PDB file of N, CA and C in Angstrom:
ATOM      1  N   UNK E 204       0.844  -1.183   0.000  1.00 62.00           N
ATOM      2  CA  UNK E 204       0.000   0.000   0.000  1.00 62.00           C
ATOM      3  C   UNK E 204       0.888   1.244   0.000  1.00 62.00           C
ATOM      4  N   UNK E 205       1.293   1.770   1.174  1.00 69.00           N
ATOM      5  CA  UNK E 205       2.205   2.901   1.262  1.00 69.00           C
ATOM      6  C   UNK E 205       3.586   2.383   1.624  1.00 69.00           C
ATOM      7  N   UNK E 206       4.601   3.042   1.142  1.00 88.00           N
ATOM      8  CA  UNK E 206       5.938   2.692   1.622  1.00 88.00           C
ATOM      9  C   UNK E 206       6.022   2.959   3.128  1.00 88.00           C
ATOM     10  N   UNK E 207       6.844   2.215   3.809  1.00 91.00           N
ATOM     11  CA  UNK E 207       6.903   2.328   5.268  1.00 91.00           C
ATOM     12  C   UNK E 207       7.375   3.712   5.720  1.00 91.00           C
ATOM     13  N   UNK E 208       8.236   4.359   4.948  1.00 90.00           N
ATOM     14  CA  UNK E 208       8.705   5.692   5.322  1.00 90.00           C
ATOM     15  C   UNK E 208       7.563   6.703   5.284  1.00 90.00           C
ATOM     16  N   UNK E 209       6.751   6.652   4.248  1.00 92.00           N
ATOM     17  CA  UNK E 209       5.606   7.562   4.140  1.00 92.00           C
ATOM     18  C   UNK E 209       4.604   7.294   5.261  1.00 92.00           C
ATOM     19  N   UNK E 210       4.365   6.033   5.550  1.00 92.00           N
ATOM     20  CA  UNK E 210       3.442   5.676   6.637  1.00 92.00           C
ATOM     21  C   UNK E 210       3.949   6.224   7.962  1.00 92.00           C
ATOM     22  N   UNK E 211       5.240   6.104   8.203  1.00 94.00           N
ATOM     23  CA  UNK E 211       5.837   6.593   9.443  1.00 94.00           C
ATOM     24  C   UNK E 211       5.707   8.112   9.533  1.00 94.00           C
ATOM     25  N   UNK E 212       5.948   8.828   8.439  1.00 95.00           N
ATOM     26  CA  UNK E 212       5.825  10.279   8.447  1.00 95.00           C
ATOM     27  C   UNK E 212       4.387  10.723   8.715  1.00 95.00           C
ATOM     28  N   UNK E 213       3.428  10.041   8.132  1.00 95.00           N
ATOM     29  CA  UNK E 213       2.022  10.388   8.351  1.00 95.00           C
ATOM     30  C   UNK E 213       1.646  10.159   9.804  1.00 95.00           C
ATOM     31  N   UNK E 214       2.091   9.064  10.380  1.00 96.00           N
ATOM     32  CA  UNK E 214       1.793   8.780  11.794  1.00 96.00           C
ATOM     33  C   UNK E 214       2.422   9.836  12.688  1.00 96.00           C
ATOM     34  N   UNK E 215       3.648  10.237  12.394  1.00 97.00           N
ATOM     35  CA  UNK E 215       4.323  11.266  13.202  1.00 97.00           C
ATOM     36  C   UNK E 215       3.589  12.597  13.087  1.00 97.00           C
ATOM     37  N   UNK E 216       3.174  12.962  11.881  1.00 98.00           N
ATOM     38  CA  UNK E 216       2.452  14.224  11.703  1.00 98.00           C
ATOM     39  C   UNK E 216       1.091  14.209  12.401  1.00 98.00           C
ATOM     40  N   UNK E 217       0.388  13.085  12.332  1.00 98.00           N
ATOM     41  CA  UNK E 217      -0.898  12.992  13.031  1.00 98.00           C
ATOM     42  C   UNK E 217      -0.715  13.057  14.547  1.00 98.00           C
ATOM     43  N   UNK E 218       0.331  12.440  15.059  1.00 98.00           N
ATOM     44  CA  UNK E 218       0.612  12.503  16.496  1.00 98.00           C
ATOM     45  C   UNK E 218       0.962  13.929  16.915  1.00 98.00           C
ATOM     46  N   UNK E 219       1.747  14.635  16.081  1.00 98.00           N
ATOM     47  CA  UNK E 219       2.099  16.021  16.385  1.00 98.00           C
ATOM     48  C   UNK E 219       0.855  16.904  16.358  1.00 98.00           C
ATOM     49  N   UNK E 220      -0.033  16.661  15.403  1.00 98.00           N
ATOM     50  CA  UNK E 220      -1.272  17.444  15.326  1.00 98.00           C
ATOM     51  C   UNK E 220      -2.127  17.217  16.567  1.00 98.00           C
ATOM     52  N   UNK E 221      -2.243  15.963  16.996  1.00 98.00           N
ATOM     53  CA  UNK E 221      -3.020  15.661  18.201  1.00 98.00           C
ATOM     54  C   UNK E 221      -2.400  16.324  19.425  1.00 98.00           C
ATOM     55  N   UNK E 222      -1.077  16.318  19.506  1.00 98.00           N
ATOM     56  CA  UNK E 222      -0.404  16.947  20.645  1.00 98.00           C
ATOM     57  C   UNK E 222      -0.633  18.459  20.644  1.00 98.00           C
ATOM     58  N   UNK E 223      -0.565  19.092  19.479  1.00 98.00           N
ATOM     59  CA  UNK E 223      -0.780  20.537  19.409  1.00 98.00           C
ATOM     60  C   UNK E 223      -2.228  20.917  19.715  1.00 98.00           C
ATOM     61  N   UNK E 224      -3.180  20.111  19.241  1.00 97.00           N
ATOM     62  CA  UNK E 224      -4.579  20.387  19.561  1.00 97.00           C
ATOM     63  C   UNK E 224      -4.843  20.229  21.053  1.00 97.00           C
ATOM     64  N   UNK E 225      -4.224  19.239  21.670  1.00 96.00           N
ATOM     65  CA  UNK E 225      -4.354  19.061  23.115  1.00 96.00           C
ATOM     66  C   UNK E 225      -3.766  20.254  23.858  1.00 96.00           C
ATOM     67  N   UNK E 226      -2.617  20.724  23.403  1.00 96.00           N
ATOM     68  CA  UNK E 226      -1.990  21.890  24.024  1.00 96.00           C
ATOM     69  C   UNK E 226      -2.882  23.121  23.904  1.00 96.00           C
ATOM     70  N   UNK E 227      -3.484  23.335  22.742  1.00 94.00           N
ATOM     71  CA  UNK E 227      -4.398  24.460  22.576  1.00 94.00           C
ATOM     72  C   UNK E 227      -5.588  24.361  23.519  1.00 94.00           C
ATOM     73  N   UNK E 228      -6.136  23.166  23.668  1.00 91.00           N
ATOM     74  CA  UNK E 228      -7.260  22.980  24.580  1.00 91.00           C
ATOM     75  C   UNK E 228      -6.850  23.329  26.010  1.00 91.00           C
ATOM     76  N   UNK E 229      -5.710  22.816  26.429  1.00 90.00           N
ATOM     77  CA  UNK E 229      -5.265  23.051  27.807  1.00 90.00           C
ATOM     78  C   UNK E 229      -4.998  24.534  28.047  1.00 90.00           C
ATOM     79  N   UNK E 230      -4.423  25.213  27.056  1.00 90.00           N
ATOM     80  CA  UNK E 230      -4.072  26.621  27.253  1.00 90.00           C
ATOM     81  C   UNK E 230      -5.269  27.565  27.185  1.00 90.00           C
ATOM     82  N   UNK E 231      -6.291  27.225  26.385  1.00 89.00           N
ATOM     83  CA  UNK E 231      -7.354  28.197  26.151  1.00 89.00           C
ATOM     84  C   UNK E 231      -8.757  27.736  26.541  1.00 89.00           C
ATOM     85  N   UNK E 232      -9.031  26.443  26.564  1.00 87.00           N
ATOM     86  CA  UNK E 232     -10.408  25.996  26.733  1.00 87.00           C
ATOM     87  C   UNK E 232     -10.618  25.060  27.917  1.00 87.00           C
ATOM     88  N   UNK E 233      -9.632  24.849  28.732  1.00 84.00           N
ATOM     89  CA  UNK E 233      -9.778  23.922  29.848  1.00 84.00           C
ATOM     90  C   UNK E 233     -10.707  24.516  30.911  1.00 84.00           C
ATOM     91  N   UNK E 234     -11.265  23.678  31.759  1.00 83.00           N
ATOM     92  CA  UNK E 234     -12.170  24.175  32.800  1.00 83.00           C
ATOM     93  C   UNK E 234     -11.534  25.207  33.727  1.00 83.00           C
ATOM     94  N   UNK E 235     -10.220  25.200  33.852  1.00 79.00           N
ATOM     95  CA  UNK E 235      -9.561  26.186  34.714  1.00 79.00           C
ATOM     96  C   UNK E 235      -9.713  27.599  34.168  1.00 79.00           C
ATOM     97  N   UNK E 236      -9.986  27.758  32.884  1.00 76.00           N
ATOM     98  CA  UNK E 236     -10.110  29.077  32.278  1.00 76.00           C
ATOM     99  C   UNK E 236     -11.557  29.532  32.138  1.00 76.00           C
ATOM    100  N   UNK E 237     -12.469  28.765  32.649  1.00 82.00           N
ATOM    101  CA  UNK E 237     -13.886  29.134  32.551  1.00 82.00           C
ATOM    102  C   UNK E 237     -14.312  29.872  33.810  1.00 82.00           C
ATOM    103  N   UNK E 238     -15.179  30.844  33.636  1.00 84.00           N
ATOM    104  CA  UNK E 238     -15.722  31.556  34.787  1.00 84.00           C
ATOM    105  C   UNK E 238     -16.754  30.665  35.476  1.00 84.00           C
ATOM    106  N   UNK E 239     -16.745  30.628  36.797  1.00 88.00           N
ATOM    107  CA  UNK E 239     -17.744  29.818  37.492  1.00 88.00           C
ATOM    108  C   UNK E 239     -19.147  30.402  37.310  1.00 88.00           C
ATOM    109  N   UNK E 240     -20.112  29.524  37.166  1.00 89.00           N
ATOM    110  CA  UNK E 240     -21.502  29.955  36.988  1.00 89.00           C
ATOM    111  C   UNK E 240     -22.172  29.961  38.361  1.00 89.00           C
ATOM    112  N   UNK E 241     -22.631  31.120  38.742  1.00 94.00           N
ATOM    113  CA  UNK E 241     -23.352  31.262  39.998  1.00 94.00           C
ATOM    114  C   UNK E 241     -24.780  31.672  39.658  1.00 94.00           C
ATOM    115  N   UNK E 242     -25.700  31.458  40.581  1.00 94.00           N
ATOM    116  CA  UNK E 242     -27.083  31.889  40.308  1.00 94.00           C
ATOM    117  C   UNK E 242     -27.196  33.381  39.996  1.00 94.00           C
ATOM    118  N   UNK E 243     -26.383  34.195  40.656  1.00 94.00           N
ATOM    119  CA  UNK E 243     -26.443  35.637  40.419  1.00 94.00           C
ATOM    120  C   UNK E 243     -25.956  35.977  39.010  1.00 94.00           C
ATOM    121  N   UNK E 244     -24.871  35.343  38.586  1.00 93.00           N
ATOM    122  CA  UNK E 244     -24.339  35.614  37.240  1.00 93.00           C
ATOM    123  C   UNK E 244     -25.305  35.099  36.164  1.00 93.00           C
ATOM    124  N   UNK E 245     -25.930  33.958  36.431  1.00 93.00           N
ATOM    125  CA  UNK E 245     -26.897  33.416  35.466  1.00 93.00           C
ATOM    126  C   UNK E 245     -28.086  34.355  35.335  1.00 93.00           C
ATOM    127  N   UNK E 246     -28.598  34.830  36.453  1.00 94.00           N
ATOM    128  CA  UNK E 246     -29.742  35.750  36.422  1.00 94.00           C
ATOM    129  C   UNK E 246     -29.362  37.032  35.690  1.00 94.00           C
ATOM    130  N   UNK E 247     -28.192  37.569  35.948  1.00 93.00           N
ATOM    131  CA  UNK E 247     -27.748  38.795  35.287  1.00 93.00           C
ATOM    132  C   UNK E 247     -27.601  38.571  33.777  1.00 93.00           C
ATOM    133  N   UNK E 248     -27.126  37.434  33.400  1.00 91.00           N
ATOM    134  CA  UNK E 248     -26.977  37.136  31.970  1.00 91.00           C
ATOM    135  C   UNK E 248     -28.325  37.020  31.281  1.00 91.00           C
ATOM    136  N   UNK E 249     -29.259  36.336  31.930  1.00 94.00           N
ATOM    137  CA  UNK E 249     -30.574  36.115  31.339  1.00 94.00           C
ATOM    138  C   UNK E 249     -31.419  37.388  31.284  1.00 94.00           C
ATOM    139  N   UNK E 250     -31.234  38.260  32.262  1.00 94.00           N
ATOM    140  CA  UNK E 250     -32.042  39.485  32.288  1.00 94.00           C
ATOM    141  C   UNK E 250     -31.370  40.634  31.564  1.00 94.00           C
ATOM    142  N   UNK E 251     -30.116  40.470  31.145  1.00 89.00           N
ATOM    143  CA  UNK E 251     -29.411  41.500  30.398  1.00 89.00           C
ATOM    144  C   UNK E 251     -28.820  42.589  31.253  1.00 89.00           C
ATOM    145  N   UNK E 252     -28.608  42.315  32.495  1.00 81.00           N
ATOM    146  CA  UNK E 252     -28.018  43.331  33.383  1.00 81.00           C
ATOM    147  C   UNK E 252     -26.539  43.455  33.169  1.00 81.00           C
TER     148      UNK E 252
END
């Protein structure tokens, strides 16, 4: 099917992509970066205050 060198390069690139996407998630979208939802904040958001 594919030569082993090409297969190895594709696997390495896919692993690097997965690692970079994980890093982006941890840096920008992890639960530590989310504001806590409190009843007061929810009410203010829903009422437009």
